[in-house]
Tab-separated table of C-alpha atoms in Angstrom:
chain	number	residue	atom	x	y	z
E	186	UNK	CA	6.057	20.141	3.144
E	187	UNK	CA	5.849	18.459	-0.387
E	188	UNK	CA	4.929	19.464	-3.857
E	189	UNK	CA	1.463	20.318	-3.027
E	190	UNK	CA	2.175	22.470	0.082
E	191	UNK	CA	-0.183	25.579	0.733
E	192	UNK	CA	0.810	28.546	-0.392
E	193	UNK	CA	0.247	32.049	2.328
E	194	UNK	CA	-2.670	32.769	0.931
E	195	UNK	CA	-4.356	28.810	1.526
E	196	UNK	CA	-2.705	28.178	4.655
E	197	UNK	CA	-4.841	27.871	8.063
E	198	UNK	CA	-4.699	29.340	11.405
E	199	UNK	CA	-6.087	28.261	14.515
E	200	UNK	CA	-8.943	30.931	15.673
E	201	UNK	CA	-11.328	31.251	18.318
E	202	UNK	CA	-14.666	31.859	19.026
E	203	UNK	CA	-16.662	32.894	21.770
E	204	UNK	CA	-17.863	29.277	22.495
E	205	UNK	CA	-14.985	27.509	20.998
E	206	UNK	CA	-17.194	24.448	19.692
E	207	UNK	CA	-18.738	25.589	15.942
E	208	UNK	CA	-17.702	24.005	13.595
E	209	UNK	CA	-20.036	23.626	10.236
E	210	UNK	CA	-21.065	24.398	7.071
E	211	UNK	CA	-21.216	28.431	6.041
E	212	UNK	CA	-24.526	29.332	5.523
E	213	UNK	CA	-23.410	32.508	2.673
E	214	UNK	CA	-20.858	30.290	1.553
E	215	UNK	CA	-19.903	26.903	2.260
E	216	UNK	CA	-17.035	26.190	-0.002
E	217	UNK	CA	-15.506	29.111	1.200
E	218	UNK	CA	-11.714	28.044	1.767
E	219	UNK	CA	-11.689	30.477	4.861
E	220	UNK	CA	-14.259	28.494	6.258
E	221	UNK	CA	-11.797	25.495	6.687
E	222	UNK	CA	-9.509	26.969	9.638
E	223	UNK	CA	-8.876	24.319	12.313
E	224	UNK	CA	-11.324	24.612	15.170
E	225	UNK	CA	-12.154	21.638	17.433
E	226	UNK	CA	-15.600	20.319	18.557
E	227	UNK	CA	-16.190	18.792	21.600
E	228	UNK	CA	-16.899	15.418	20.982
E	229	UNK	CA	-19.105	15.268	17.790
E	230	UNK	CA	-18.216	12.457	15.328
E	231	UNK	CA	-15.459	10.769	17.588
E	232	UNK	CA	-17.665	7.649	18.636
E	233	UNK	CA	-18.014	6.242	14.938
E	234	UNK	CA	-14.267	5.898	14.864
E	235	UNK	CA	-13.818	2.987	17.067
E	236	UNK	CA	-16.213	0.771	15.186
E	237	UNK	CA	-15.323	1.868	11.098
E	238	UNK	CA	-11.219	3.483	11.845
E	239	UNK	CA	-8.622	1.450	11.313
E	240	UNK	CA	-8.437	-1.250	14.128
E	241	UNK	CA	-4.773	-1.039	14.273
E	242	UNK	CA	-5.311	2.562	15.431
E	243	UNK	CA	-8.461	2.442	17.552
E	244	UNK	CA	-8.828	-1.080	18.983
E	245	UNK	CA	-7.078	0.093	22.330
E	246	UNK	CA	-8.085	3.033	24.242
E	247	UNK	CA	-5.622	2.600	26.282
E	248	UNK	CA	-3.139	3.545	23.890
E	249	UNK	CA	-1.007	6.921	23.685
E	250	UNK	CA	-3.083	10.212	23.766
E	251	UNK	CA	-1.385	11.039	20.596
E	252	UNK	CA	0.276	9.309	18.137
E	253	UNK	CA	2.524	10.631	15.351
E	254	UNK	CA	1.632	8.742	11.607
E	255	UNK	CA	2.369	9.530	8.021
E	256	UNK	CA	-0.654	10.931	6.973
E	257	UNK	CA	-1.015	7.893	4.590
E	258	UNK	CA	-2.502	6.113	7.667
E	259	UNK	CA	-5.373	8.459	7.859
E	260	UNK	CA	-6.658	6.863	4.762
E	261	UNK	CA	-8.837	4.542	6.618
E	262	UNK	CA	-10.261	6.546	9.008
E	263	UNK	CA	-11.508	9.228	6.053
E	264	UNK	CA	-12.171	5.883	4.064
E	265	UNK	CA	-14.355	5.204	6.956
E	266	UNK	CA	-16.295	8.133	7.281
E	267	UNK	CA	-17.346	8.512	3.828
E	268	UNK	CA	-18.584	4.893	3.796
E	269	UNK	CA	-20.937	5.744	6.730
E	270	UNK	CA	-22.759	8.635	4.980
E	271	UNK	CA	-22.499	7.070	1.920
E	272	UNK	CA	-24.833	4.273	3.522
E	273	UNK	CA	-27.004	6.805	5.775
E	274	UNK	CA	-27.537	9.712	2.714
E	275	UNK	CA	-27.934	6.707	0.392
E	276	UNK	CA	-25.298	8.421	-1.808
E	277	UNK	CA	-22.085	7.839	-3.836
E	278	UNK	CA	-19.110	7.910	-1.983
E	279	UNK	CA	-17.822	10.606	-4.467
E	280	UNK	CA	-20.636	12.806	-3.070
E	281	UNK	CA	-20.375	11.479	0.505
E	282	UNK	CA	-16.505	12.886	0.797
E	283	UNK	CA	-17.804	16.011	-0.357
E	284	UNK	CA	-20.917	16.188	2.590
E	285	UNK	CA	-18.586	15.837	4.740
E	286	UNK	CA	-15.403	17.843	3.375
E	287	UNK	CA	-17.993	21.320	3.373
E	288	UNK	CA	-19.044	19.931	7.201
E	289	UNK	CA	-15.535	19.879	8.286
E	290	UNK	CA	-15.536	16.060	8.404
E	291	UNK	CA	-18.035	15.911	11.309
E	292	UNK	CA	-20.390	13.725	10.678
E	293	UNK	CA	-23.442	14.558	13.490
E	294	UNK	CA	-23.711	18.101	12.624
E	295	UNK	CA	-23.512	17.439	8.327
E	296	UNK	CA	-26.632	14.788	9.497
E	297	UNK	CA	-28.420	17.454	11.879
E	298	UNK	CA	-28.689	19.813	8.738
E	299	UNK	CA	-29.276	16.876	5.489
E	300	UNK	CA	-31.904	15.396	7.357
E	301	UNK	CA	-34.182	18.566	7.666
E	302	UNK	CA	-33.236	20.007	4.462
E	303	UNK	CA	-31.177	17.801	2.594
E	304	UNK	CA	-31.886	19.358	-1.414
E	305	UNK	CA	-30.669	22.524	0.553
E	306	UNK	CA	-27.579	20.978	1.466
E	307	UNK	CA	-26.911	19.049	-1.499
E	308	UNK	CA	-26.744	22.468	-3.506
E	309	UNK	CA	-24.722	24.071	-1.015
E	310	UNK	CA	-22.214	21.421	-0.824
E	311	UNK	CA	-22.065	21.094	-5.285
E	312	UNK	CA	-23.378	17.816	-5.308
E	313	UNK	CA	-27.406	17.567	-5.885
E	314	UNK	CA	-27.104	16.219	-9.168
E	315	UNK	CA	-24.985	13.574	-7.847
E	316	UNK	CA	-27.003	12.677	-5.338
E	317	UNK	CA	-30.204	11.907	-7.091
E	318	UNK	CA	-31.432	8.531	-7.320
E	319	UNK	CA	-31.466	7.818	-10.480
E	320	UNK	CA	-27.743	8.766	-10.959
E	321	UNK	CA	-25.008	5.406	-11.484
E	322	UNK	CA	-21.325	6.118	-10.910
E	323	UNK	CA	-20.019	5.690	-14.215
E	324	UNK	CA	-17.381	3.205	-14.800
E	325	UNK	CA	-13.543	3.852	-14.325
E	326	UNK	CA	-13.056	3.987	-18.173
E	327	UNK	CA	-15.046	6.005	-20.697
E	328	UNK	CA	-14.988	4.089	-23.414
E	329	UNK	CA	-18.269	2.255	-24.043
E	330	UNK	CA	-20.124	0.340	-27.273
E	331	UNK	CA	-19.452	3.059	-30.428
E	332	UNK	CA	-22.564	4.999	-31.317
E	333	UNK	CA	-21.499	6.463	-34.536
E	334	UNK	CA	-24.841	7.435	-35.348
E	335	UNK	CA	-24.750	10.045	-33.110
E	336	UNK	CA	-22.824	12.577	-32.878
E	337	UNK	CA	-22.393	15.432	-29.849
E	338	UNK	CA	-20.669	18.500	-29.659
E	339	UNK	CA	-18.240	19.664	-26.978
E	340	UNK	CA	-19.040	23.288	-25.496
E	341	UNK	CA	-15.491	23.643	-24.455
E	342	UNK	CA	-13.370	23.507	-27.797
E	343	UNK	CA	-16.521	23.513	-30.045
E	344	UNK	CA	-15.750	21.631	-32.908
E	345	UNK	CA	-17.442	21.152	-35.804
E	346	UNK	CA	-17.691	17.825	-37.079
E	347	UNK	CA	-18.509	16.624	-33.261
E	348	UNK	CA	-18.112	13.949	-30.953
E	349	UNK	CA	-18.795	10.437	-30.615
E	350	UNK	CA	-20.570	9.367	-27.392
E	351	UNK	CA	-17.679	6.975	-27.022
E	352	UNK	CA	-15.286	10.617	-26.849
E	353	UNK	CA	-17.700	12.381	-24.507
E	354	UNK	CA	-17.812	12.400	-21.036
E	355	UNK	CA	-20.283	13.567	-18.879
E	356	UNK	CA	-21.482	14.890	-15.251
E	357	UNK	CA	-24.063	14.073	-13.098
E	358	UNK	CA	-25.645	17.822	-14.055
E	359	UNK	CA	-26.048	16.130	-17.483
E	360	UNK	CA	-23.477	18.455	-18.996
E	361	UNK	CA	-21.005	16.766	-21.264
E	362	UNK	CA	-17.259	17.747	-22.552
E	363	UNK	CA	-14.924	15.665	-25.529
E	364	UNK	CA	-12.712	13.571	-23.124
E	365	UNK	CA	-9.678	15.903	-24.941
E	366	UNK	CA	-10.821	19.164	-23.588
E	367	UNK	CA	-11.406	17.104	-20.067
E	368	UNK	CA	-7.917	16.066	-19.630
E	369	UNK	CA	-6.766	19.192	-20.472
E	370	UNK	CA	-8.770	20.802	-17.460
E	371	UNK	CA	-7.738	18.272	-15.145
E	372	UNK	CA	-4.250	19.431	-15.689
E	373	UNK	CA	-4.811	22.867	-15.453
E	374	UNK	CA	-7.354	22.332	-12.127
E	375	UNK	CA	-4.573	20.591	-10.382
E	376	UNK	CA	-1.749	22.929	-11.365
E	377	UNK	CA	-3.554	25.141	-8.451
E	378	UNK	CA	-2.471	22.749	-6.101
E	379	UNK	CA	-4.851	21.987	-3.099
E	380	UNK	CA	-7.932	23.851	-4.544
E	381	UNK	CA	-8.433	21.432	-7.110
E	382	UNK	CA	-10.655	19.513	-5.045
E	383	UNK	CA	-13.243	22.593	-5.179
E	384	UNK	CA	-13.302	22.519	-8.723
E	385	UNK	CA	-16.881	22.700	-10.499
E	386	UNK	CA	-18.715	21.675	-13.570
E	387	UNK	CA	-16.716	23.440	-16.618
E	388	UNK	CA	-20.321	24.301	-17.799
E	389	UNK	CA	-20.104	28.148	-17.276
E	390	UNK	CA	-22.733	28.642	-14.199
E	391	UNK	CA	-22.913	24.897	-12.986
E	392	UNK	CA	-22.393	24.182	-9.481
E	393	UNK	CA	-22.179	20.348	-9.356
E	394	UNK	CA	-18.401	19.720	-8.220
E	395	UNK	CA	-16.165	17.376	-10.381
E	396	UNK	CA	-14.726	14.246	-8.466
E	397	UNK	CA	-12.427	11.733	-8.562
E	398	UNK	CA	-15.129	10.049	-10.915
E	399	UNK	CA	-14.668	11.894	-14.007
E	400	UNK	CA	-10.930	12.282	-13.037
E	401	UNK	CA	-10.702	8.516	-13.510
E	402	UNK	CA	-11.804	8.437	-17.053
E	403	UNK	CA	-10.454	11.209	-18.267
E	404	UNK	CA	-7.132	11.832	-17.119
E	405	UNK	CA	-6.402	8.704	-14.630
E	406	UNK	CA	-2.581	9.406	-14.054
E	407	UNK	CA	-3.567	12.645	-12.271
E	408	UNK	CA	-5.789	10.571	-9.645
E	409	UNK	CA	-2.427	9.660	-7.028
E	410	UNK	CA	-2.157	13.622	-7.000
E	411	UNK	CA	-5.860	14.646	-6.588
E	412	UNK	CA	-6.153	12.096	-4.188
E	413	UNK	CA	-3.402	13.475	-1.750
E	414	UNK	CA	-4.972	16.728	-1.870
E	415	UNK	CA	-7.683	14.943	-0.653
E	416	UNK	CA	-5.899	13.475	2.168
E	417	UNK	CA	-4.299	16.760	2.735
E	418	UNK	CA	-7.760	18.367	2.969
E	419	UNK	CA	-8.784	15.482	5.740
E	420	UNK	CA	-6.424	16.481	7.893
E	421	UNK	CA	-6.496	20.360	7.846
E	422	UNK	CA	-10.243	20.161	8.955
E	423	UNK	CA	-10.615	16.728	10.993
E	424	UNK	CA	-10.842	17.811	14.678
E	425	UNK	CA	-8.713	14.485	15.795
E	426	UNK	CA	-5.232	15.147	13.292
E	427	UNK	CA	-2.790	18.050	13.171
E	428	UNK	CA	0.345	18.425	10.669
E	429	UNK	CA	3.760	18.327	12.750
E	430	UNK	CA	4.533	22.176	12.320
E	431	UNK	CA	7.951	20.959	12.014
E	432	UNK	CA	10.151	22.533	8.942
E	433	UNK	CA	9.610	19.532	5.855
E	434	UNK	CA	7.895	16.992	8.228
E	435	UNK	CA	5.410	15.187	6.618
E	436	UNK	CA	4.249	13.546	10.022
E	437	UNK	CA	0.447	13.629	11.268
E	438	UNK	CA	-0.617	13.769	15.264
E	439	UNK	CA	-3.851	11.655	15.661
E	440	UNK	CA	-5.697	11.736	18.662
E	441	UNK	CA	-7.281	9.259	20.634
E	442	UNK	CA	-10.871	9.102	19.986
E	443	UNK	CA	-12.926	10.847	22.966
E	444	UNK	CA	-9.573	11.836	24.475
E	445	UNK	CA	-10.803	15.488	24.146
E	446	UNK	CA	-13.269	15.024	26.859
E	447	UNK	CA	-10.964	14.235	29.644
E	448	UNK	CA	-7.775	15.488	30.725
E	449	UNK	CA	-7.948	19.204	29.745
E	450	UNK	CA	-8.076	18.154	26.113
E	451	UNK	CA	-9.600	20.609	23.956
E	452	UNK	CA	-10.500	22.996	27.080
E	453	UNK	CA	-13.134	20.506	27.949
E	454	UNK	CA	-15.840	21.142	30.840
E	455	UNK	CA	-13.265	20.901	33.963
E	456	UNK	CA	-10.122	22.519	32.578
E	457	UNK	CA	-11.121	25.857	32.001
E	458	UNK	CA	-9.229	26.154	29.004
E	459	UNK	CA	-5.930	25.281	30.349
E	460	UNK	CA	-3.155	24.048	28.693
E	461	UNK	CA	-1.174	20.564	30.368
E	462	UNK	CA	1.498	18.014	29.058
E	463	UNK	CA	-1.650	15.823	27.648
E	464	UNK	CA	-1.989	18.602	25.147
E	465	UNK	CA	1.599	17.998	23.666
E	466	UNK	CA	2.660	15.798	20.790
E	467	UNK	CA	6.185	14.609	20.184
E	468	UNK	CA	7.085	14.070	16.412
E	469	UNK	CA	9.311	10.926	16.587
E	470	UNK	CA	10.618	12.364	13.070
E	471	UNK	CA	11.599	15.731	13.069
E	472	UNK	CA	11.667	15.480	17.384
E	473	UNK	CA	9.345	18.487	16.813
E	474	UNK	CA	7.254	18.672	20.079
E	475	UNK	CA	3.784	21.121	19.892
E	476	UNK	CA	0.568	22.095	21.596
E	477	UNK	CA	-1.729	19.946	19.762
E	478	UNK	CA	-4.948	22.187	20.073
E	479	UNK	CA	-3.208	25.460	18.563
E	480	UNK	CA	0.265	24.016	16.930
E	481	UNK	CA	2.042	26.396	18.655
E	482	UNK	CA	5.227	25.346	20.917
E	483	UNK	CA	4.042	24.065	24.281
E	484	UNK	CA	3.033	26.788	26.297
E	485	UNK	CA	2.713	25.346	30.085
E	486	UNK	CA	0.613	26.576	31.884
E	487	UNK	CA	-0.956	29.112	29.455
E	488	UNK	CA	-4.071	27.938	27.485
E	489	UNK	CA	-4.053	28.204	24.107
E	490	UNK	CA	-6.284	31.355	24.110
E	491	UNK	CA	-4.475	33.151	26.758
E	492	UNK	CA	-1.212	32.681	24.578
E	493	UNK	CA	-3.083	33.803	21.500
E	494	UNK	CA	-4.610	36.883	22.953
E	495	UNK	CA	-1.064	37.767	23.980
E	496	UNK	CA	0.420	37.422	21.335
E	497	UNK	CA	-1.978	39.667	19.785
E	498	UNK	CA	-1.706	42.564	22.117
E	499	UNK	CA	2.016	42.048	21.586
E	500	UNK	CA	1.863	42.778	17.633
E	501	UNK	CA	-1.020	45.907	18.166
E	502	UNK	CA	1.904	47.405	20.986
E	503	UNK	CA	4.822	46.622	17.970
E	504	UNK	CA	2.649	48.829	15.225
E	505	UNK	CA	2.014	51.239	17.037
């Protein structure tokens, strides 16, 4: 992959369930990075694309099945998404990408659960503070009129003589760090590569998550990085996009929204699980071809489950 490519320990395997269609937040943990293995729904989120995706990807559904993109054109439709909760939760968009990051990026079930309970959720997810009503996204720099008649102290590198307010900058959990010691942990949070984006608070305790807000004004040359583990994150977990499994391609499959009701996508109502030609995408980069649902090679006419329990008894036979 590229400089921010999972290591064994991060990277994500397709698994099944008894119903195959659960996908949501953890209820013990829901920033658990386990939690983010790519399952497919059937059908949640997929009619909101048409209207706020990109129109040069969605205004024909009559177009391929599945397309192959740089995963820079998945901007929009992520873009998209958080915009929409952003205007239903009444939230930042900051906090909106997070909703729907710990929901797996599918939008009915994070609203089935934030409109019952929504302070529950907010916690869960690290972003209650954020999502209060009397918080303001702060502007992209930190610098504001000097207050030297005030002076704060940093609970990270404690120094003595203090901070101007002008040198702090703060959360939406009200706890504030010298905008030295905050560029310094933006460097070490995203020398962990894709995990950065689960960050919290440096306030020991805290669960607020940081965001691309205080990343701005403190250490703005890091944001092209953060923001592609971002992306990255997007497609691991979006039930519509799949990485080419193809050694160094960089190339995304996208499928047609609603395409995973018809055709034996997905092991939908009348296919019984089973695997056909519709299930395959063809990288037009690497000429990589793969089952779309499982990223496995295509498997005709196994289903993806058949192919995984097989393989399974096969390894169990080898170790023994």
């Amino acid at each position: 992959m590229s400089d921010y490519e999972y290591s064994d320990e991060e990277s994500y395997e397709y698994c099944y369930t008894d119903d195959e269609d659960g996908t949501g937040m953890d209820e013990d943990n829901p920033m658990d990075v386990s939690q983010t293995e790519r399952e497919f729904s059937h059908g949640s989120h997929h009619h909101n694309l048409s209207d706020r995706g990109d129109p040069k990807l969605f205004e024909k559904n009559d177009g391929p099945a599945i397309r192959m993109l740089p995963s820079e054109e998945l901007k929009p439709i992520m873009n998209a998404l958080v915009q929409d909760v952003a205007e239903v939760c009444g939230c930042t968009e900051s906090a909106a990408a997070i909703l729907m990051r710990e929901h797996k990026w599918d939008k009915e079930r994070l609203l089935e659960s934030y409109v019952d309970e929504p302070e529950r959720v907010q916690k869960k997810c690290g972003v209650f503070a954020r999502c209060q009503e009397n918080y303001i996204c702060p502007p992209a720099t930190k610098k504001g009129p000097p207050q030297r008649n005030l002076r704060k102290h940093c609970q990270i590198c404690m120094d003595e003589d203090g901070f101007d307010q002008d040198e702090m900058i703060g959360m939406p959990c009200a706890h504030e760090f010298c905008d030295c010691c905050w560029e310094g942990y933006f460097h070490n949070a995203l020398s962990k590569g894709p995990l950065c984006i689960r960050e919290t608070c440096p306030q020991a305790g805290c669960n607020e998550l940081v965001t691309e807000e205080e990343l701005t004004r403190a250490a703005p040359d890091l944001l092209p990085k953060f923001e592609r583990y971002q992306l990255r994150s997007f497609v691991d977990t979006y039930a519509l996009a799949r990485w080419c499994p193809g050694p160094g391609c960089e190339k995304v499959a996208l499928a047609r929204p609603g395409h995973d009701n018809h055709s034996g996508m997905y092991g939908g109502n009348n296919s019984n699980n089973a695997f056909t030609d519709v299930n395959v995408a063809h990288c037009d980069s690497c000429q990589t071809s793969f089952c779309f649902k499982c990223g496995e090679e295509p498997h005709a006419p196994v289903s993806c489950k058949l192919l995984s329990q097989w393989r399974g008894k096969g390894r169990n036979e080898a170790e023994t």
